Amino acid sequence: MTARSVDEPHRASSQLELLFDLTFVVAVAAVTARFADHIAGGHALSGLVPFLQVFFAVWWAWMNFTWFASSYDTDDIPYRLLTMVQMAGVLVLAAGVPAAADHADYRAVAIGYLVMRAALVAQWLRAAAEDPAGRGTALRYALGITIAQAGWILWLVAAQANLLPSSAQLPCFAALAVLELAVPRWAERTSPTSWHPHHIAERYGLFMIILFGESVLAASNAVAEALEGAEVGRRLLIIAGSGLVLLFALWWLYFLVPAGEGLNDRRHRSYRWGYGHYGIFASLAALGAGLEVAVAQTGHDLEASPLVVCYAVAVPTALFVMLLWTVHTPILAAPVLRPAVVVPGVAAVLLLPSAAAHVGVATVTAAIAAVAVVMTVLTIAPGDNRSPRQETPGTLGSGVSSSLSAQPRRAS
């Protein structure tokens, strides 16, 4: 196992990576469904923290594998077997999502995580043994991940045994999350790994597609359930159509921004870009839950008020756009998203739910979708009228570069 080249031409996701992503479809669906149940039951705020905690576990498990694979994907038998072990761990984690979200019971999530991390540590130890140039970095990763995993186990045992006060559980979780985020920074201080910028951009784009798919699925499931209890009505059609238009607009905004070339030229800003996607991904997952509830309320009486339902759509939409602007701007030579478009658009989206009691959920959802479309049009309009397919190879979502003309700068 040796490090792959940072300027390897035609680098794209492997079939194994695509199979790995499919296991996260199950995990993301479980997280989204539980959060939708909390929103519908009128417990959106109490369900928000468990949602963010479990989604962090899902996202970080995906991150660990993705960045390792970008540097050390040998695709041989040991690599495939260890990756499949990680997939099994993801499925165990997904099975534990309902208990974690509803009862703060993280035992199944912890077991799934332990399985994944054991396989990942084995991958890093193999890299240390077979790649002398990256041995120090690989050993640091293996040590850091092991210490962090031990911390999660101690946190869980202490919480289950009532040795940890309930008021201290969330701060301890946050501290362990920070420790996890610090491991890559510490491990790569002396010798950065050789991750491929266009490959990473493609991998993030593919995970984004999974989240868009989950949002569409959540809304369509709610439509099917609503049709069982009521005839097709105007409100149902408006919300379903507006939700689809909203997702189309957000998809367009995300994949309009080139990431591969930006990461290639500004590797030292990869941490902000990579970590910032937690908020982007979580916002899109939360939007799927909000759209599901917005559709469901057309055929059922929910505990959640129209104001809460509208904010469950508006807040994730606003966060998605704001974070997309914040995360992508530092890596771009010429920013695509502009404050003159983003700030008024986000403000409008956040103000619209205040009219829910007077105009209804359907009208507010349609208005949010209209604002997203306007932001997309205003973002595209100043450009040179090229479609995303005509952008330089390596645009986020394409992930494949015919060649990288320059050796990227090393992270400092």
mmCIF file of C-alpha atoms in Angstrom:
data_model
loop_
_atom_site.group_PDB
_atom_site.id
_atom_site.type_symbol
_atom_site.label_atom_id
_atom_site.label_comp_id
_atom_site.label_asym_id
_atom_site.label_seq_id
_atom_site.Cartn_x
_atom_site.Cartn_y
_atom_site.Cartn_z
ATOM 1 C CA MET A 1 0.000 0.000 0.000
ATOM 2 C CA THR A 2 1.621 3.228 -1.203
ATOM 3 C CA ALA A 3 0.248 6.740 -1.450
ATOM 4 C CA ARG A 4 -1.469 7.618 -4.702
ATOM 5 C CA SER A 5 -0.321 10.645 -6.666
ATOM 6 C CA VAL A 6 -1.951 14.007 -6.059
ATOM 7 C CA ASP A 7 -1.856 14.743 -9.802
ATOM 8 C CA GLU A 8 -3.038 11.361 -11.048
ATOM 9 C CA PRO A 9 -5.005 11.951 -14.277
ATOM 10 C CA HIS A 10 -8.571 10.701 -14.770
ATOM 11 C CA ARG A 11 -9.012 9.951 -11.058
ATOM 12 C CA ALA A 12 -12.623 9.076 -10.291
ATOM 13 C CA SER A 13 -14.605 7.254 -7.626
ATOM 14 C CA SER A 14 -14.223 3.491 -7.679
ATOM 15 C CA GLN A 15 -17.054 0.976 -7.688
ATOM 16 C CA LEU A 16 -16.120 0.089 -4.111
ATOM 17 C CA GLU A 17 -16.502 3.717 -3.034
ATOM 18 C CA LEU A 18 -19.918 3.864 -4.688
ATOM 19 C CA LEU A 19 -20.960 0.700 -2.857
ATOM 20 C CA PHE A 20 -19.667 2.198 0.383
ATOM 21 C CA ASP A 21 -21.832 5.284 -0.190
ATOM 22 C CA LEU A 22 -24.931 3.121 -0.587
ATOM 23 C CA THR A 23 -24.661 1.985 3.027
ATOM 24 C CA PHE A 24 -24.950 5.626 4.043
ATOM 25 C CA VAL A 25 -28.250 5.904 2.201
ATOM 26 C CA VAL A 26 -29.719 3.727 4.950
ATOM 27 C CA ALA A 27 -28.098 5.749 7.745
ATOM 28 C CA VAL A 28 -29.112 9.142 6.341
ATOM 29 C CA ALA A 29 -32.676 7.928 5.725
ATOM 30 C CA ALA A 30 -32.945 6.788 9.333
ATOM 31 C CA VAL A 31 -31.648 10.104 10.705
ATOM 32 C CA THR A 32 -33.964 12.142 8.464
ATOM 33 C CA ALA A 33 -37.025 10.056 9.315
ATOM 34 C CA ARG A 34 -36.515 10.379 13.079
ATOM 35 C CA PHE A 35 -36.062 14.136 12.832
ATOM 36 C CA ALA A 36 -39.232 14.412 10.734
ATOM 37 C CA ASP A 37 -41.115 12.533 13.450
ATOM 38 C CA HIS A 38 -39.855 14.986 16.066
ATOM 39 C CA ILE A 39 -40.913 17.974 13.959
ATOM 40 C CA ALA A 40 -44.364 16.535 13.254
ATOM 41 C CA GLY A 41 -44.872 15.776 16.944
ATOM 42 C CA GLY A 42 -44.138 19.360 17.920
ATOM 43 C CA HIS A 43 -40.723 18.547 19.380
ATOM 44 C CA ALA A 44 -38.474 20.075 16.741
ATOM 45 C CA LEU A 45 -36.129 21.787 19.200
ATOM 46 C CA SER A 46 -35.763 18.763 21.469
ATOM 47 C CA GLY A 47 -35.125 16.567 18.431
ATOM 48 C CA LEU A 48 -32.551 18.931 16.940
ATOM 49 C CA VAL A 49 -29.641 18.024 19.226
ATOM 50 C CA PRO A 50 -30.021 14.233 18.745
ATOM 51 C CA PHE A 51 -30.308 14.839 14.999
ATOM 52 C CA LEU A 52 -27.081 16.850 14.907
ATOM 53 C CA GLN A 53 -25.280 14.323 17.117
ATOM 54 C CA VAL A 54 -26.243 11.256 15.112
ATOM 55 C CA PHE A 55 -25.678 13.042 11.817
ATOM 56 C CA PHE A 56 -22.196 13.985 13.001
ATOM 57 C CA ALA A 57 -21.480 10.296 13.626
ATOM 58 C CA VAL A 58 -22.709 9.389 10.133
ATOM 59 C CA TRP A 59 -20.845 12.240 8.425
ATOM 60 C CA TRP A 60 -17.574 11.672 10.270
ATOM 61 C CA ALA A 61 -17.593 7.959 9.475
ATOM 62 C CA TRP A 62 -17.987 8.837 5.797
ATOM 63 C CA MET A 63 -15.267 11.496 6.040
ATOM 64 C CA ASN A 64 -12.741 9.120 7.624
ATOM 65 C CA PHE A 65 -13.036 6.614 4.810
ATOM 66 C CA THR A 66 -13.276 9.168 1.988
ATOM 67 C CA TRP A 67 -10.060 11.043 2.754
ATOM 68 C CA PHE A 68 -8.145 7.843 3.493
ATOM 69 C CA ALA A 69 -9.300 6.320 0.203
ATOM 70 C CA SER A 70 -8.288 9.429 -1.715
ATOM 71 C CA SER A 71 -4.704 8.865 -0.526
ATOM 72 C CA TYR A 72 -4.389 5.070 -0.231
ATOM 73 C CA ASP A 73 -7.004 3.327 -2.377
ATOM 74 C CA THR A 74 -5.109 0.244 -3.551
ATOM 75 C CA ASP A 75 -8.280 -1.732 -4.353
ATOM 76 C CA ASP A 76 -6.605 -5.034 -3.505
ATOM 77 C CA ILE A 77 -8.166 -7.874 -1.491
ATOM 78 C CA PRO A 78 -7.187 -6.679 2.034
ATOM 79 C CA TYR A 79 -8.314 -3.148 1.225
ATOM 80 C CA ARG A 80 -11.673 -4.353 -0.095
ATOM 81 C CA LEU A 81 -12.290 -6.654 2.878
ATOM 82 C CA LEU A 82 -11.503 -3.949 5.438
ATOM 83 C CA THR A 83 -13.743 -1.511 3.563
ATOM 84 C CA MET A 84 -16.575 -4.034 3.639
ATOM 85 C CA VAL A 85 -16.122 -4.360 7.397
ATOM 86 C CA GLN A 86 -16.604 -0.607 7.614
ATOM 87 C CA MET A 87 -19.788 -0.942 5.563
ATOM 88 C CA ALA A 88 -21.120 -3.483 8.057
ATOM 89 C CA GLY A 89 -20.397 -1.012 10.830
ATOM 90 C CA VAL A 90 -22.370 1.699 9.019
ATOM 91 C CA LEU A 91 -25.408 -0.591 8.822
ATOM 92 C CA VAL A 92 -25.179 -1.344 12.542
ATOM 93 C CA LEU A 93 -24.971 2.389 13.192
ATOM 94 C CA ALA A 94 -28.057 2.971 11.018
ATOM 95 C CA ALA A 95 -29.983 0.337 12.955
ATOM 96 C CA GLY A 96 -29.244 2.208 16.174
ATOM 97 C CA VAL A 97 -30.443 5.615 14.949
ATOM 98 C CA PRO A 98 -34.059 5.352 16.261
ATOM 99 C CA ALA A 99 -32.915 4.454 19.777
ATOM 100 C CA ALA A 100 -30.302 7.221 19.751
ATOM 101 C CA ALA A 101 -32.698 9.868 18.447
ATOM 102 C CA ASP A 102 -35.671 8.929 20.638
ATOM 103 C CA HIS A 103 -34.104 7.700 23.878
ATOM 104 C CA ALA A 104 -30.470 8.898 23.771
ATOM 105 C CA ASP A 105 -29.449 5.241 23.647
ATOM 106 C CA TYR A 106 -26.220 5.218 21.667
ATOM 107 C CA ARG A 107 -25.195 1.614 22.279
ATOM 108 C CA ALA A 108 -25.896 0.337 18.762
ATOM 109 C CA VAL A 109 -24.391 3.482 17.253
ATOM 110 C CA ALA A 110 -21.270 2.964 19.380
ATOM 111 C CA ILE A 111 -20.962 -0.692 18.358
ATOM 112 C CA GLY A 112 -21.260 0.227 14.687
ATOM 113 C CA TYR A 113 -18.679 2.949 15.169
ATOM 114 C CA LEU A 114 -16.315 0.562 16.939
ATOM 115 C CA VAL A 115 -16.511 -1.861 14.002
ATOM 116 C CA MET A 116 -15.815 0.903 11.491
ATOM 117 C CA ARG A 117 -12.963 2.437 13.451
ATOM 118 C CA ALA A 118 -11.253 -0.904 14.063
ATOM 119 C CA ALA A 119 -11.156 -1.510 10.313
ATOM 120 C CA LEU A 120 -9.990 2.048 9.650
ATOM 121 C CA VAL A 121 -7.161 1.792 12.185
ATOM 122 C CA ALA A 122 -6.113 -1.451 10.510
ATOM 123 C CA GLN A 123 -5.985 0.401 7.185
ATOM 124 C CA TRP A 124 -3.765 3.130 8.666
ATOM 125 C CA LEU A 125 -1.464 0.564 10.289
ATOM 126 C CA ARG A 126 -1.132 -1.202 6.963
ATOM 127 C CA ALA A 127 -0.274 2.104 5.302
ATOM 128 C CA ALA A 128 2.362 2.726 7.997
ATOM 129 C CA ALA A 129 3.907 -0.688 7.413
ATOM 130 C CA GLU A 130 3.973 -0.511 3.618
ATOM 131 C CA ASP A 131 4.533 3.194 2.888
ATOM 132 C CA PRO A 132 7.742 4.383 4.632
ATOM 133 C CA ALA A 133 7.356 7.943 3.351
ATOM 134 C CA GLY A 134 3.982 8.362 5.055
ATOM 135 C CA ARG A 135 4.633 6.159 8.076
ATOM 136 C CA GLY A 136 4.699 8.949 10.647
ATOM 137 C CA THR A 137 1.407 10.423 9.466
ATOM 138 C CA ALA A 138 -0.281 7.025 9.264
ATOM 139 C CA LEU A 139 0.787 6.107 12.802
ATOM 140 C CA ARG A 140 -0.472 9.439 14.095
ATOM 141 C CA TYR A 141 -3.835 8.785 12.474
ATOM 142 C CA ALA A 142 -4.015 5.300 13.969
ATOM 143 C CA LEU A 143 -3.140 6.616 17.433
ATOM 144 C CA GLY A 144 -5.480 9.606 17.259
ATOM 145 C CA ILE A 145 -8.440 7.547 16.064
ATOM 146 C CA THR A 146 -7.824 4.931 18.758
ATOM 147 C CA ILE A 147 -7.712 7.557 21.522
ATOM 148 C CA ALA A 148 -10.864 9.237 20.224
ATOM 149 C CA GLN A 149 -12.686 5.915 20.003
ATOM 150 C CA ALA A 150 -11.662 5.079 23.566
ATOM 151 C CA GLY A 151 -13.120 8.439 24.590
ATOM 152 C CA TRP A 152 -16.458 7.620 22.942
ATOM 153 C CA ILE A 153 -16.627 4.264 24.719
ATOM 154 C CA LEU A 154 -15.871 5.861 28.092
ATOM 155 C CA TRP A 155 -18.516 8.531 27.417
ATOM 156 C CA LEU A 156 -21.119 5.896 26.590
ATOM 157 C CA VAL A 157 -20.271 3.651 29.560
ATOM 158 C CA ALA A 158 -20.352 6.604 31.958
ATOM 159 C CA ALA A 159 -23.696 7.793 30.572
ATOM 160 C CA GLN A 160 -25.297 4.337 30.670
ATOM 161 C CA ALA A 161 -24.075 3.747 34.233
ATOM 162 C CA ASN A 162 -25.387 7.150 35.354
ATOM 163 C CA LEU A 163 -21.856 8.174 36.308
ATOM 164 C CA LEU A 164 -22.082 11.177 33.998
ATOM 165 C CA PRO A 165 -24.718 13.808 34.856
ATOM 166 C CA SER A 166 -27.183 14.448 32.066
ATOM 167 C CA SER A 167 -26.116 18.096 32.007
ATOM 168 C CA ALA A 168 -22.547 17.023 31.211
ATOM 169 C CA GLN A 169 -23.349 14.571 28.425
ATOM 170 C CA LEU A 170 -23.715 17.153 25.656
ATOM 171 C CA PRO A 171 -20.538 19.100 26.585
ATOM 172 C CA CYS A 172 -18.614 15.812 26.683
ATOM 173 C CA PHE A 173 -20.004 14.880 23.261
ATOM 174 C CA ALA A 174 -18.925 18.275 21.913
ATOM 175 C CA ALA A 175 -15.441 17.863 23.402
ATOM 176 C CA LEU A 176 -15.044 14.439 21.805
ATOM 177 C CA ALA A 177 -16.270 15.803 18.471
ATOM 178 C CA VAL A 178 -13.625 18.528 18.652
ATOM 179 C CA LEU A 179 -11.029 15.860 19.428
ATOM 180 C CA GLU A 180 -12.106 13.939 16.327
ATOM 181 C CA LEU A 181 -11.793 17.056 14.178
ATOM 182 C CA ALA A 182 -8.358 17.757 15.625
ATOM 183 C CA VAL A 183 -6.895 14.346 14.741
ATOM 184 C CA PRO A 184 -6.353 15.033 10.993
ATOM 185 C CA ARG A 185 -4.863 18.439 11.717
ATOM 186 C CA TRP A 186 -2.426 16.927 14.225
ATOM 187 C CA ALA A 187 -1.620 13.873 12.115
ATOM 188 C CA GLU A 188 -0.732 15.885 9.008
ATOM 189 C CA ARG A 189 1.330 18.633 10.635
ATOM 190 C CA THR A 190 4.665 17.244 9.462
ATOM 191 C CA SER A 191 3.757 15.266 6.343
ATOM 192 C CA PRO A 192 0.339 15.784 4.675
ATOM 193 C CA THR A 193 -1.386 12.878 2.948
ATOM 194 C CA SER A 194 -1.611 12.870 -0.846
ATOM 195 C CA TRP A 195 -5.355 13.278 -1.262
ATOM 196 C CA HIS A 196 -6.515 14.068 -4.790
ATOM 197 C CA PRO A 197 -8.413 17.401 -5.087
ATOM 198 C CA HIS A 198 -10.667 16.445 -7.981
ATOM 199 C CA HIS A 199 -11.403 13.056 -6.462
ATOM 200 C CA ILE A 200 -12.356 14.669 -3.139
ATOM 201 C CA ALA A 201 -14.586 17.179 -4.932
ATOM 202 C CA GLU A 202 -16.347 14.338 -6.716
ATOM 203 C CA ARG A 203 -16.769 12.325 -3.511
ATOM 204 C CA TYR A 204 -18.393 15.287 -1.762
ATOM 205 C CA GLY A 205 -20.619 15.848 -4.753
ATOM 206 C CA LEU A 206 -21.741 12.231 -4.692
ATOM 207 C CA PHE A 207 -22.616 12.425 -0.998
ATOM 208 C CA MET A 208 -24.554 15.589 -1.759
ATOM 209 C CA ILE A 209 -26.500 13.673 -4.407
ATOM 210 C CA ILE A 210 -27.365 11.053 -1.770
ATOM 211 C CA LEU A 211 -28.765 13.788 0.465
ATOM 212 C CA PHE A 212 -30.767 15.334 -2.381
ATOM 213 C CA GLY A 213 -32.113 11.875 -3.143
ATOM 214 C CA GLU A 214 -33.109 11.373 0.482
ATOM 215 C CA SER A 215 -34.957 14.697 0.466
ATOM 216 C CA VAL A 216 -36.861 13.730 -2.671
ATOM 217 C CA LEU A 217 -37.644 10.306 -1.195
ATOM 218 C CA ALA A 218 -38.840 11.765 2.113
ATOM 219 C CA ALA A 219 -41.177 14.185 0.343
ATOM 220 C CA SER A 220 -42.476 11.523 -2.049
ATOM 221 C CA ASN A 221 -43.160 9.116 0.833
ATOM 222 C CA ALA A 222 -45.126 11.849 2.572
ATOM 223 C CA VAL A 223 -47.118 12.453 -0.628
ATOM 224 C CA ALA A 224 -47.966 8.753 -0.865
ATOM 225 C CA GLU A 225 -49.052 8.706 2.785
ATOM 226 C CA ALA A 226 -51.138 11.854 2.339
ATOM 227 C CA LEU A 227 -52.894 10.356 -0.683
ATOM 228 C CA GLU A 228 -53.996 7.392 1.410
ATOM 229 C CA GLY A 229 -56.019 9.608 3.703
ATOM 230 C CA ALA A 230 -57.230 12.323 1.380
ATOM 231 C CA GLU A 231 -57.820 13.173 -2.217
ATOM 232 C CA VAL A 232 -55.302 15.155 -4.186
ATOM 233 C CA GLY A 233 -55.777 18.762 -3.168
ATOM 234 C CA ARG A 234 -54.382 22.106 -4.179
ATOM 235 C CA ARG A 235 -52.230 22.423 -1.048
ATOM 236 C CA LEU A 236 -50.656 19.017 -1.595
ATOM 237 C CA LEU A 237 -49.799 19.806 -5.201
ATOM 238 C CA ILE A 238 -48.352 23.209 -4.326
ATOM 239 C CA ILE A 239 -46.137 21.901 -1.513
ATOM 240 C CA ALA A 240 -44.935 18.868 -3.452
ATOM 241 C CA GLY A 241 -44.173 20.931 -6.556
ATOM 242 C CA SER A 242 -42.552 23.743 -4.578
ATOM 243 C CA GLY A 243 -40.403 21.304 -2.636
ATOM 244 C CA LEU A 244 -39.116 19.804 -5.863
ATOM 245 C CA VAL A 245 -38.372 23.240 -7.331
ATOM 246 C CA LEU A 246 -36.576 24.228 -4.125
ATOM 247 C CA LEU A 247 -34.347 21.158 -4.287
ATOM 248 C CA PHE A 248 -33.615 21.833 -7.961
ATOM 249 C CA ALA A 249 -32.536 25.394 -7.148
ATOM 250 C CA LEU A 250 -30.254 24.313 -4.288
ATOM 251 C CA TRP A 251 -28.760 21.560 -6.454
ATOM 252 C CA TRP A 252 -28.013 24.125 -9.135
ATOM 253 C CA LEU A 253 -26.326 26.467 -6.673
ATOM 254 C CA TYR A 254 -24.139 23.733 -5.206
ATOM 255 C CA PHE A 255 -22.946 22.224 -8.474
ATOM 256 C CA LEU A 256 -22.451 25.596 -10.127
ATOM 257 C CA VAL A 257 -19.425 26.268 -7.916
ATOM 258 C CA PRO A 258 -16.182 24.604 -9.048
ATOM 259 C CA ALA A 259 -14.365 22.890 -6.187
ATOM 260 C CA GLY A 260 -11.764 20.604 -7.756
ATOM 261 C CA GLU A 261 -9.596 23.386 -9.198
ATOM 262 C CA GLY A 262 -10.006 25.479 -6.073
ATOM 263 C CA LEU A 263 -8.850 22.639 -3.830
ATOM 264 C CA ASN A 264 -5.991 21.957 -6.213
ATOM 265 C CA ASP A 265 -4.749 25.550 -5.975
ATOM 266 C CA ARG A 266 -5.525 26.105 -2.268
ATOM 267 C CA ARG A 267 -4.910 22.836 -0.472
ATOM 268 C CA HIS A 268 -4.151 24.713 2.746
ATOM 269 C CA ARG A 269 -7.828 25.719 2.942
ATOM 270 C CA SER A 270 -9.121 22.188 2.625
ATOM 271 C CA TYR A 271 -9.951 21.851 6.341
ATOM 272 C CA ARG A 272 -12.420 24.706 6.307
ATOM 273 C CA TRP A 273 -13.944 23.408 3.084
ATOM 274 C CA GLY A 274 -14.112 19.791 4.219
ATOM 275 C CA TYR A 275 -15.350 20.417 7.748
ATOM 276 C CA GLY A 276 -17.750 23.140 6.661
ATOM 277 C CA HIS A 277 -19.658 20.592 4.644
ATOM 278 C CA TYR A 278 -20.988 19.098 7.862
ATOM 279 C CA GLY A 279 -23.332 22.079 8.100
ATOM 280 C CA ILE A 280 -24.201 21.949 4.402
ATOM 281 C CA PHE A 281 -24.949 18.225 4.517
ATOM 282 C CA ALA A 282 -26.895 18.467 7.799
ATOM 283 C CA SER A 283 -28.950 21.389 6.463
ATOM 284 C CA LEU A 284 -29.966 19.428 3.403
ATOM 285 C CA ALA A 285 -30.896 16.377 5.506
ATOM 286 C CA ALA A 286 -32.956 18.616 7.808
ATOM 287 C CA LEU A 287 -34.651 20.178 4.779
ATOM 288 C CA GLY A 288 -35.718 16.704 3.681
ATOM 289 C CA ALA A 289 -37.343 16.200 7.087
ATOM 290 C CA GLY A 290 -39.020 19.606 6.888
ATOM 291 C CA LEU A 291 -40.444 18.963 3.425
ATOM 292 C CA GLU A 292 -41.738 15.595 4.560
ATOM 293 C CA VAL A 293 -43.640 17.215 7.423
ATOM 294 C CA ALA A 294 -44.902 20.052 5.200
ATOM 295 C CA VAL A 295 -46.429 17.495 2.823
ATOM 296 C CA ALA A 296 -47.749 15.303 5.632
ATOM 297 C CA GLN A 297 -49.694 18.139 7.265
ATOM 298 C CA THR A 298 -51.934 18.429 4.185
ATOM 299 C CA GLY A 299 -53.541 15.069 4.984
ATOM 300 C CA HIS A 300 -53.115 14.770 8.760
ATOM 301 C CA ASP A 301 -53.544 16.869 11.857
ATOM 302 C CA LEU A 302 -50.083 17.354 13.327
ATOM 303 C CA GLU A 303 -48.972 18.600 16.697
ATOM 304 C CA ALA A 304 -46.612 21.035 15.001
ATOM 305 C CA SER A 305 -48.032 24.466 14.214
ATOM 306 C CA PRO A 306 -47.906 25.937 10.686
ATOM 307 C CA LEU A 307 -45.198 28.331 11.923
ATOM 308 C CA VAL A 308 -42.988 25.454 13.078
ATOM 309 C CA VAL A 309 -43.536 23.514 9.852
ATOM 310 C CA CYS A 310 -42.595 26.530 7.741
ATOM 311 C CA TYR A 311 -39.476 27.199 9.790
ATOM 312 C CA ALA A 312 -38.532 23.523 9.372
ATOM 313 C CA VAL A 313 -38.282 24.308 5.648
ATOM 314 C CA ALA A 314 -36.960 27.879 5.848
ATOM 315 C CA VAL A 315 -34.137 27.484 8.365
ATOM 316 C CA PRO A 316 -32.375 24.568 6.594
ATOM 317 C CA THR A 317 -32.741 26.374 3.261
ATOM 318 C CA ALA A 318 -31.189 29.554 4.645
ATOM 319 C CA LEU A 319 -28.373 27.662 6.373
ATOM 320 C CA PHE A 320 -27.604 25.697 3.215
ATOM 321 C CA VAL A 321 -27.161 28.852 1.141
ATOM 322 C CA MET A 322 -25.211 30.742 3.825
ATOM 323 C CA LEU A 323 -22.849 27.851 4.494
ATOM 324 C CA LEU A 324 -22.382 27.166 0.796
ATOM 325 C CA TRP A 325 -21.297 30.773 0.352
ATOM 326 C CA THR A 326 -19.030 30.674 3.414
ATOM 327 C CA VAL A 327 -17.375 27.335 2.620
ATOM 328 C CA HIS A 328 -16.754 27.709 -1.106
ATOM 329 C CA THR A 329 -15.689 31.351 -1.284
ATOM 330 C CA PRO A 330 -12.194 30.872 0.292
ATOM 331 C CA ILE A 331 -11.127 28.318 -2.305
ATOM 332 C CA LEU A 332 -12.325 30.212 -5.380
ATOM 333 C CA ALA A 333 -10.332 32.696 -7.411
ATOM 334 C CA ALA A 334 -13.573 34.407 -8.488
ATOM 335 C CA PRO A 335 -16.476 33.741 -6.072
ATOM 336 C CA VAL A 336 -19.735 32.790 -7.719
ATOM 337 C CA LEU A 337 -22.106 33.405 -4.814
ATOM 338 C CA ARG A 338 -22.225 37.112 -3.971
ATOM 339 C CA PRO A 339 -23.291 38.828 -0.716
ATOM 340 C CA ALA A 340 -25.687 41.071 -2.645
ATOM 341 C CA VAL A 341 -27.649 37.953 -3.604
ATOM 342 C CA VAL A 342 -27.107 35.691 -0.600
ATOM 343 C CA VAL A 343 -27.852 38.083 2.269
ATOM 344 C CA PRO A 344 -31.210 39.478 1.006
ATOM 345 C CA GLY A 345 -32.271 36.030 -0.175
ATOM 346 C CA VAL A 346 -31.534 34.373 3.154
ATOM 347 C CA ALA A 347 -33.263 37.205 5.026
ATOM 348 C CA ALA A 348 -36.364 36.810 2.864
ATOM 349 C CA VAL A 349 -36.460 33.042 3.411
ATOM 350 C CA LEU A 350 -36.251 33.477 7.190
ATOM 351 C CA LEU A 351 -38.968 36.150 7.241
ATOM 352 C CA LEU A 352 -41.513 34.249 5.151
ATOM 353 C CA PRO A 353 -42.640 31.762 7.864
ATOM 354 C CA SER A 354 -43.989 34.654 9.950
ATOM 355 C CA ALA A 355 -46.892 34.801 7.473
ATOM 356 C CA ALA A 356 -47.752 31.106 7.885
ATOM 357 C CA ALA A 357 -50.746 31.729 10.156
ATOM 358 C CA HIS A 358 -52.321 34.015 7.553
ATOM 359 C CA VAL A 359 -51.468 32.446 4.189
ATOM 360 C CA GLY A 360 -50.793 28.788 5.082
ATOM 361 C CA VAL A 361 -47.916 26.359 4.759
ATOM 362 C CA ALA A 362 -48.385 25.808 1.027
ATOM 363 C CA THR A 363 -48.054 29.476 0.154
ATOM 364 C CA VAL A 364 -45.001 29.973 2.359
ATOM 365 C CA THR A 365 -43.296 26.881 0.917
ATOM 366 C CA ALA A 366 -43.974 28.135 -2.607
ATOM 367 C CA ALA A 367 -42.552 31.542 -1.689
ATOM 368 C CA ILE A 368 -39.384 29.982 -0.233
ATOM 369 C CA ALA A 369 -38.918 28.010 -3.444
ATOM 370 C CA ALA A 370 -39.453 31.194 -5.475
ATOM 371 C CA VAL A 371 -36.763 33.035 -3.495
ATOM 372 C CA ALA A 372 -34.347 30.139 -4.056
ATOM 373 C CA VAL A 373 -35.041 30.267 -7.779
ATOM 374 C CA VAL A 374 -34.450 34.026 -7.838
ATOM 375 C CA MET A 375 -31.125 33.592 -6.002
ATOM 376 C CA THR A 376 -30.109 30.946 -8.526
ATOM 377 C CA VAL A 377 -31.049 33.101 -11.506
ATOM 378 C CA LEU A 378 -29.241 36.147 -10.111
ATOM 379 C CA THR A 379 -26.173 34.000 -9.424
ATOM 380 C CA ILE A 380 -26.096 32.607 -12.954
ATOM 381 C CA ALA A 381 -26.968 35.849 -14.751
ATOM 382 C CA PRO A 382 -23.628 37.709 -14.279
ATOM 383 C CA GLY A 383 -21.671 34.737 -15.658
ATOM 384 C CA ASP A 384 -20.482 34.060 -19.156
ATOM 385 C CA ASN A 385 -23.572 31.935 -19.904
ATOM 386 C CA ARG A 386 -21.652 28.672 -19.884
ATOM 387 C CA SER A 387 -23.488 25.682 -18.460
ATOM 388 C CA PRO A 388 -21.906 23.663 -15.644
ATOM 389 C CA ARG A 389 -21.050 20.930 -18.148
ATOM 390 C CA GLN A 390 -18.879 23.413 -20.026
ATOM 391 C CA GLU A 391 -16.823 24.377 -16.989
ATOM 392 C CA THR A 392 -13.205 23.310 -16.617
ATOM 393 C CA PRO A 393 -12.874 19.573 -15.908
ATOM 394 C CA GLY A 394 -12.864 19.047 -12.191
ATOM 395 C CA THR A 395 -15.981 21.100 -11.475
ATOM 396 C CA LEU A 396 -17.555 19.833 -8.276
ATOM 397 C CA GLY A 397 -19.692 16.879 -9.165
ATOM 398 C CA SER A 398 -17.724 15.826 -12.212
ATOM 399 C CA GLY A 399 -14.744 14.898 -10.093
ATOM 400 C CA VAL A 400 -12.576 13.846 -13.042
ATOM 401 C CA SER A 401 -9.746 15.925 -14.392
ATOM 402 C CA SER A 402 -8.117 15.115 -17.685
ATOM 403 C CA SER A 403 -4.914 16.450 -16.213
ATOM 404 C CA LEU A 404 -3.708 18.699 -13.429
ATOM 405 C CA SER A 405 -1.387 21.243 -14.880
ATOM 406 C CA ALA A 406 0.444 22.171 -11.688
ATOM 407 C CA GLN A 407 1.599 20.394 -8.558
ATOM 408 C CA PRO A 408 -0.654 21.615 -5.723
ATOM 409 C CA ARG A 409 0.824 23.516 -2.840
ATOM 410 C CA ARG A 410 1.374 21.469 0.272
ATOM 411 C CA ALA A 411 -0.642 22.220 3.367
ATOM 412 C CA SER A 412 1.188 24.254 5.915
#
